[in-house]
Amino acid sequence: MLLRTKLFALAISLVLAAVPAGAESAYLADIDDLPLAGGLVEDPAARVVFDKPAGRIVEAVARGPVTADAVRGFYAQTLPALGWQAAPGGTWVRGEDQLKIEIGPAGPPVAVRFSIAPRGQ
């Protein structure tokens, strides 16, 4: 357990080190360990959270004056450091959770939709 905690702390420090100096590191309100790519701002009106016996379902939307490629690159680098593994269909898995990130249009600006649900949901 101690090793896992140390690895998680190391992963977070690596993610934070990738944020440019002076940039504020923001996270999704209902997914406190999922950082927002630089330039994105969460839309509080688009947040949806359901607690189910099988796990939480969370949906969030963020927008910003960045390109789709920049967002894809940020999450391709950041998510593995946070324990997420790439899965088929553009999804990511960690433990019993599945994360889907939909980016569009190509931008800038772009809208990014985040969905977390228990695997198989």
Short mmCIF file of C-alpha atoms in Angstrom, two decimals:
data_model
loop_
_atom_site.label_atom_id
_atom_site.label_comp_id
_atom_site.label_asym_id
_atom_site.label_seq_id
_atom_site.Cartn_x
_atom_site.Cartn_y
_atom_site.Cartn_z
CA MET A 1 0.00 0.00 0.00
CA LEU A 2 2.83 2.39 0.86
CA LEU A 3 4.50 1.73 -2.50
CA ARG A 4 1.23 2.40 -4.31
CA THR A 5 0.82 5.70 -2.45
CA LYS A 6 4.38 6.73 -3.32
CA LEU A 7 3.85 5.81 -6.98
CA PHE A 8 0.63 7.83 -7.10
CA ALA A 9 2.40 10.84 -5.53
CA LEU A 10 5.19 10.51 -8.08
CA ALA A 11 2.69 10.34 -10.95
CA ILE A 12 0.91 13.48 -9.72
CA SER A 13 4.22 15.34 -9.39
CA LEU A 14 5.17 14.33 -12.95
CA VAL A 15 1.84 15.59 -14.27
CA LEU A 16 2.20 18.87 -12.40
CA ALA A 17 5.76 19.26 -13.67
CA ALA A 18 4.40 19.11 -17.23
CA VAL A 19 2.26 22.21 -16.59
CA PRO A 20 4.04 25.35 -17.81
CA ALA A 21 5.33 27.71 -15.11
CA GLY A 22 2.68 30.24 -14.14
CA ALA A 23 -0.14 28.10 -15.51
CA GLU A 24 -2.87 27.11 -13.11
CA SER A 25 -3.55 23.39 -12.90
CA ALA A 26 -7.30 22.82 -12.94
CA TYR A 27 -9.24 19.63 -12.37
CA LEU A 28 -12.78 18.59 -13.19
CA ALA A 29 -15.07 19.39 -10.26
CA ASP A 30 -16.51 15.88 -9.92
CA ILE A 31 -13.39 13.96 -10.97
CA ASP A 32 -10.80 15.38 -8.62
CA ASP A 33 -7.87 13.42 -10.07
CA LEU A 34 -8.51 14.23 -13.74
CA PRO A 35 -6.70 17.44 -14.76
CA LEU A 36 -7.96 19.74 -17.47
CA ALA A 37 -5.69 20.31 -20.44
CA GLY A 38 -4.25 23.83 -20.50
CA GLY A 39 -6.73 26.38 -21.84
CA LEU A 40 -9.84 24.33 -21.03
CA VAL A 41 -12.49 25.57 -18.62
CA GLU A 42 -15.23 23.30 -17.27
CA ASP A 43 -18.86 24.19 -18.01
CA PRO A 44 -20.58 23.83 -14.60
CA ALA A 45 -24.03 23.67 -16.23
CA ALA A 46 -23.05 20.51 -18.15
CA ARG A 47 -22.06 18.43 -15.09
CA VAL A 48 -24.01 15.25 -14.40
CA VAL A 49 -23.29 12.80 -11.55
CA PHE A 50 -25.13 9.58 -10.68
CA ASP A 51 -24.17 7.26 -7.84
CA LYS A 52 -25.11 3.65 -8.53
CA PRO A 53 -24.39 0.47 -6.59
CA ALA A 54 -21.97 -0.55 -9.38
CA GLY A 55 -20.13 2.81 -9.26
CA ARG A 56 -20.38 6.46 -10.21
CA ILE A 57 -21.37 7.86 -13.57
CA VAL A 58 -19.91 11.31 -14.23
CA GLU A 59 -20.24 13.49 -17.31
CA ALA A 60 -18.54 16.84 -17.76
CA VAL A 61 -17.81 19.26 -20.58
CA ALA A 62 -14.93 21.71 -20.90
CA ARG A 63 -14.22 24.24 -23.64
CA GLY A 64 -11.30 26.37 -24.60
CA PRO A 65 -9.21 28.09 -27.27
CA VAL A 66 -7.00 25.08 -27.94
CA THR A 67 -6.75 22.53 -30.73
CA ALA A 68 -8.08 18.99 -30.64
CA ASP A 69 -4.54 17.71 -31.26
CA ALA A 70 -3.21 19.61 -28.22
CA VAL A 71 -5.94 18.08 -26.04
CA ARG A 72 -5.30 14.57 -27.38
CA GLY A 73 -1.57 14.97 -26.79
CA PHE A 74 -2.08 16.20 -23.22
CA TYR A 75 -4.27 13.25 -22.26
CA ALA A 76 -2.09 10.70 -24.10
CA GLN A 77 0.81 11.86 -21.91
CA THR A 78 -1.07 12.54 -18.66
CA LEU A 79 -3.53 9.66 -18.28
CA PRO A 80 -0.97 6.81 -18.18
CA ALA A 81 0.89 8.66 -15.40
CA LEU A 82 -2.37 8.63 -13.42
CA GLY A 83 -2.91 4.90 -13.84
CA TRP A 84 -5.24 4.97 -16.86
CA GLN A 85 -4.61 2.45 -19.64
CA ALA A 86 -5.64 3.00 -23.25
CA ALA A 87 -8.42 0.68 -24.39
CA PRO A 88 -10.16 0.06 -27.73
CA GLY A 89 -12.63 2.61 -29.02
CA GLY A 90 -10.79 5.65 -27.69
CA THR A 91 -11.51 4.81 -24.07
CA TRP A 92 -9.29 4.52 -21.02
CA VAL A 93 -9.64 2.09 -18.11
CA ARG A 94 -8.43 2.19 -14.50
CA GLY A 95 -9.63 -0.29 -11.92
CA GLU A 96 -13.36 -0.71 -12.44
CA ASP A 97 -13.77 2.66 -14.21
CA GLN A 98 -13.92 3.45 -17.89
CA LEU A 99 -13.17 6.97 -19.17
CA LYS A 100 -14.23 8.27 -22.56
CA ILE A 101 -12.99 11.61 -23.87
CA GLU A 102 -14.72 13.02 -26.94
CA ILE A 103 -13.12 16.04 -28.60
CA GLY A 104 -14.73 18.17 -31.27
CA PRO A 105 -14.66 20.13 -33.42
CA ALA A 106 -10.99 20.31 -34.38
CA GLY A 107 -10.80 23.91 -33.06
CA PRO A 108 -9.71 26.17 -31.73
CA PRO A 109 -11.92 26.47 -29.81
CA VAL A 110 -12.81 22.90 -28.89
CA ALA A 111 -15.40 21.26 -26.68
CA VAL A 112 -14.29 18.19 -24.73
CA ARG A 113 -16.79 15.75 -23.20
CA PHE A 114 -15.59 13.50 -20.36
CA SER A 115 -17.60 10.44 -19.33
CA ILE A 116 -16.68 8.07 -16.51
CA ALA A 117 -18.73 4.96 -15.82
CA PRO A 118 -18.18 1.50 -14.40
CA ARG A 119 -16.73 -0.85 -17.01
CA GLY A 120 -19.38 -2.48 -19.14
CA GLN A 121 -21.92 0.30 -18.61
#
